[in-house]
Amino acid sequence: MRDVLIEAGQKVLHERGYAATTVQDIAAAAGVPKGSFFNHFGTKEAFAALALERYVSAREAGLADLMENDGLPILQRVRLLIDAVRERVMAAGARDGCMVGNLSIEVTGASEPLRQQLSDSFRRWRAPLAGALARAQARGEIALTVEPAAMADFIQNGLQGAMLRAKVDRTSAPIDQFKMILLDLLAR
């Protein structure tokens, strides 16, 4: 039942946001009584931490698989990364964006434990990207003028902003524009 609550509740949390999601919403989405929620999590904050961990871990695994594939040129891997983000955003009608980005905007002033977890999430996602950039730089595949970790942060920051604009404008254009400019920068 715990996993059912996390899976169903994560979707609700991602779609509606932290403040607009109630414990009753999570229980209803899972098809369980509200009391079951409290038996497994105690608080909405504790639930959000577990839902966030599941979301981050899934994206981290996919990112690591892609970035560790040194058989593909780095520009192709970055293109595939951005295309996958675009596909996820547009599959939801450009309404959801990234759960980490959404929660970062919404809860960082209200919950220090969630703020720390969100910050850690970005560091976790940076590692495989920075590693791939460093290996590509060492092979002469790209000529970075900044540290690979700084470029990885730049890519994450740009993607988060592009997803936010995609939500606002209900179009993939910001993500497409970010991809075009980033690939141009990396190709130089």
CSV table of C-alpha atoms in Angstrom, one decimal:
chain,number,residue,atom,x,y,z
A,1,MET,CA,0.0,0.0,0.0
A,2,ARG,CA,2.9,2.3,0.7
A,3,ASP,CA,4.2,2.0,-2.8
A,4,VAL,CA,0.8,2.6,-4.2
A,5,LEU,CA,0.5,5.8,-2.2
A,6,ILE,CA,3.9,7.0,-3.3
A,7,GLU,CA,3.3,6.3,-7.0
A,8,ALA,CA,-0.2,7.8,-7.1
A,9,GLY,CA,0.7,10.7,-4.8
A,10,GLN,CA,3.8,11.5,-6.7
A,11,LYS,CA,1.7,12.1,-9.8
A,12,VAL,CA,-0.7,14.3,-7.9
A,13,LEU,CA,2.2,16.3,-6.3
A,14,HIS,CA,3.9,16.7,-9.6
A,15,GLU,CA,0.7,17.9,-11.4
A,16,ARG,CA,-0.7,20.2,-8.7
A,17,GLY,CA,2.3,21.2,-6.6
A,18,TYR,CA,2.9,20.9,-2.9
A,19,ALA,CA,0.6,23.5,-1.5
A,20,ALA,CA,-2.4,22.5,-3.7
A,21,THR,CA,-2.0,18.8,-2.9
A,22,THR,CA,-3.8,17.6,0.2
A,23,VAL,CA,-3.4,14.3,2.0
A,24,GLN,CA,-7.0,13.5,0.9
A,25,ASP,CA,-6.0,14.0,-2.7
A,26,ILE,CA,-3.1,11.6,-2.3
A,27,ALA,CA,-5.3,9.0,-0.6
A,28,ALA,CA,-8.0,9.4,-3.2
A,29,ALA,CA,-5.6,9.0,-6.1
A,30,ALA,CA,-4.3,5.8,-4.5
A,31,GLY,CA,-7.8,4.6,-3.7
A,32,VAL,CA,-7.1,4.1,0.0
A,33,PRO,CA,-8.6,5.7,3.2
A,34,LYS,CA,-6.9,8.9,4.4
A,35,GLY,CA,-5.8,7.1,7.6
A,36,SER,CA,-3.6,4.8,5.5
A,37,PHE,CA,-1.6,7.8,4.4
A,38,PHE,CA,-0.8,8.7,8.0
A,39,ASN,CA,0.0,5.1,8.9
A,40,HIS,CA,2.8,5.1,6.3
A,41,PHE,CA,4.1,8.7,6.2
A,42,GLY,CA,2.9,10.7,9.2
A,43,THR,CA,3.2,14.1,7.4
A,44,LYS,CA,2.8,15.5,4.0
A,45,GLU,CA,6.4,16.7,4.2
A,46,ALA,CA,7.6,13.1,4.9
A,47,PHE,CA,5.6,11.9,2.0
A,48,ALA,CA,7.0,14.6,-0.3
A,49,ALA,CA,10.5,13.6,0.6
A,50,LEU,CA,9.9,10.0,-0.4
A,51,ALA,CA,8.1,10.9,-3.6
A,52,LEU,CA,10.9,13.3,-4.5
A,53,GLU,CA,13.5,10.7,-3.8
A,54,ARG,CA,11.7,8.2,-6.1
A,55,TYR,CA,11.5,10.9,-8.9
A,56,VAL,CA,15.1,12.0,-8.6
A,57,SER,CA,16.4,8.4,-8.5
A,58,ALA,CA,14.5,7.5,-11.7
A,59,ARG,CA,15.8,10.5,-13.6
A,60,GLU,CA,19.3,10.0,-12.1
A,61,ALA,CA,19.5,6.4,-13.4
A,62,GLY,CA,18.4,7.4,-16.9
A,63,LEU,CA,20.8,10.3,-17.0
A,64,ALA,CA,23.7,8.2,-15.8
A,65,ASP,CA,23.0,5.5,-18.4
A,66,LEU,CA,23.0,8.1,-21.2
A,67,MET,CA,26.0,10.1,-20.0
A,68,GLU,CA,28.1,7.0,-19.4
A,69,ASN,CA,27.6,5.8,-23.0
A,70,ASP,CA,31.0,7.1,-24.3
A,71,GLY,CA,30.2,5.3,-27.6
A,72,LEU,CA,28.1,8.3,-28.5
A,73,PRO,CA,29.6,11.7,-29.1
A,74,ILE,CA,28.9,14.2,-26.3
A,75,LEU,CA,26.9,16.5,-28.5
A,76,GLN,CA,24.6,13.6,-29.4
A,77,ARG,CA,24.2,12.6,-25.7
A,78,VAL,CA,23.3,16.2,-24.8
A,79,ARG,CA,20.8,16.4,-27.6
A,80,LEU,CA,19.2,13.1,-26.5
A,81,LEU,CA,19.0,14.4,-22.9
A,82,ILE,CA,17.2,17.6,-24.0
A,83,ASP,CA,15.0,15.7,-26.4
A,84,ALA,CA,14.0,13.3,-23.6
A,85,VAL,CA,13.2,16.3,-21.3
A,86,ARG,CA,11.2,17.9,-24.1
A,87,GLU,CA,9.2,14.7,-24.7
A,88,ARG,CA,8.3,14.3,-21.0
A,89,VAL,CA,7.2,18.0,-20.8
A,90,MET,CA,5.2,17.9,-23.9
A,91,ALA,CA,3.6,14.5,-23.1
A,92,ALA,CA,2.0,16.3,-20.2
A,93,GLY,CA,0.8,19.2,-22.3
A,94,ALA,CA,3.6,21.4,-21.0
A,95,ARG,CA,1.7,21.6,-17.7
A,96,ASP,CA,4.0,19.7,-15.3
A,97,GLY,CA,7.6,20.5,-16.0
A,98,CYS,CA,10.2,19.1,-13.6
A,99,MET,CA,9.0,18.0,-10.1
A,100,VAL,CA,12.4,19.1,-8.7
A,101,GLY,CA,12.1,22.5,-10.3
A,102,ASN,CA,8.5,22.9,-9.3
A,103,LEU,CA,9.1,22.0,-5.7
A,104,SER,CA,12.2,24.2,-5.7
A,105,ILE,CA,10.1,27.2,-6.5
A,106,GLU,CA,7.4,26.3,-4.0
A,107,VAL,CA,8.8,24.8,-0.8
A,108,THR,CA,12.4,26.1,-0.3
A,109,GLY,CA,11.2,28.8,2.0
A,110,ALA,CA,8.8,26.6,3.9
A,111,SER,CA,10.7,23.4,4.5
A,112,GLU,CA,14.5,23.3,5.2
A,113,PRO,CA,14.7,19.5,4.9
A,114,LEU,CA,13.0,19.5,1.5
A,115,ARG,CA,15.2,22.5,0.4
A,116,GLN,CA,18.3,20.5,1.3
A,117,GLN,CA,17.0,17.4,-0.5
A,118,LEU,CA,16.2,19.5,-3.6
A,119,SER,CA,19.7,21.0,-3.5
A,120,ASP,CA,21.2,17.5,-3.2
A,121,SER,CA,19.0,16.4,-6.2
A,122,PHE,CA,20.7,19.0,-8.4
A,123,ARG,CA,24.1,17.8,-7.3
A,124,ARG,CA,23.2,14.2,-8.0
A,125,TRP,CA,22.1,15.1,-11.5
A,126,ARG,CA,25.2,17.2,-12.1
A,127,ALA,CA,27.7,14.4,-11.4
A,128,PRO,CA,27.0,12.1,-14.5
A,129,LEU,CA,26.7,15.1,-16.8
A,130,ALA,CA,29.9,16.7,-15.5
A,131,GLY,CA,31.7,13.4,-15.8
A,132,ALA,CA,30.7,13.0,-19.4
A,133,LEU,CA,31.7,16.5,-20.3
A,134,ALA,CA,35.1,16.0,-18.6
A,135,ARG,CA,35.8,12.8,-20.5
A,136,ALA,CA,34.7,14.5,-23.8
A,137,GLN,CA,37.0,17.4,-23.0
A,138,ALA,CA,40.0,15.1,-22.3
A,139,ARG,CA,39.4,13.3,-25.6
A,140,GLY,CA,39.4,16.7,-27.4
A,141,GLU,CA,35.7,16.2,-28.4
A,142,ILE,CA,34.8,19.6,-27.0
A,143,ALA,CA,36.8,22.6,-25.9
A,144,LEU,CA,35.2,23.9,-22.7
A,145,THR,CA,36.4,27.3,-21.5
A,146,VAL,CA,34.8,26.5,-18.1
A,147,GLU,CA,35.1,23.6,-15.7
A,148,PRO,CA,32.9,20.6,-16.7
A,149,ALA,CA,31.0,20.9,-13.4
A,150,ALA,CA,30.2,24.5,-14.1
A,151,MET,CA,29.0,23.6,-17.6
A,152,ALA,CA,26.8,20.8,-16.1
A,153,ASP,CA,25.3,23.4,-13.7
A,154,PHE,CA,24.7,25.8,-16.6
A,155,ILE,CA,22.9,23.0,-18.6
A,156,GLN,CA,20.8,22.1,-15.6
A,157,ASN,CA,19.9,25.7,-14.9
A,158,GLY,CA,19.1,26.4,-18.5
A,159,LEU,CA,16.9,23.3,-18.8
A,160,GLN,CA,15.0,24.2,-15.6
A,161,GLY,CA,14.4,27.7,-17.0
A,162,ALA,CA,13.3,26.3,-20.4
A,163,MET,CA,10.9,23.9,-18.7
A,164,LEU,CA,9.4,26.7,-16.7
A,165,ARG,CA,8.9,28.9,-19.8
A,166,ALA,CA,7.5,25.9,-21.6
A,167,LYS,CA,4.9,25.6,-18.8
A,168,VAL,CA,4.1,29.3,-19.0
A,169,ASP,CA,3.8,29.4,-22.8
A,170,ARG,CA,2.5,25.9,-23.3
A,171,THR,CA,5.0,25.2,-26.0
A,172,SER,CA,8.3,23.4,-26.5
A,173,ALA,CA,9.8,26.5,-28.1
A,174,PRO,CA,11.9,27.5,-25.0
A,175,ILE,CA,13.4,24.0,-24.8
A,176,ASP,CA,14.1,23.9,-28.5
A,177,GLN,CA,15.8,27.2,-28.3
A,178,PHE,CA,17.9,26.2,-25.4
A,179,LYS,CA,19.0,23.0,-27.2
A,180,MET,CA,19.9,24.9,-30.3
A,181,ILE,CA,22.0,27.5,-28.5
A,182,LEU,CA,23.7,25.0,-26.1
A,183,LEU,CA,24.7,22.7,-28.9
A,184,ASP,CA,26.1,25.6,-30.8
A,185,LEU,CA,28.1,26.6,-27.8
A,186,LEU,CA,29.4,23.1,-27.1
A,187,ALA,CA,30.3,22.6,-30.8
A,188,ARG,CA,32.6,25.6,-30.9
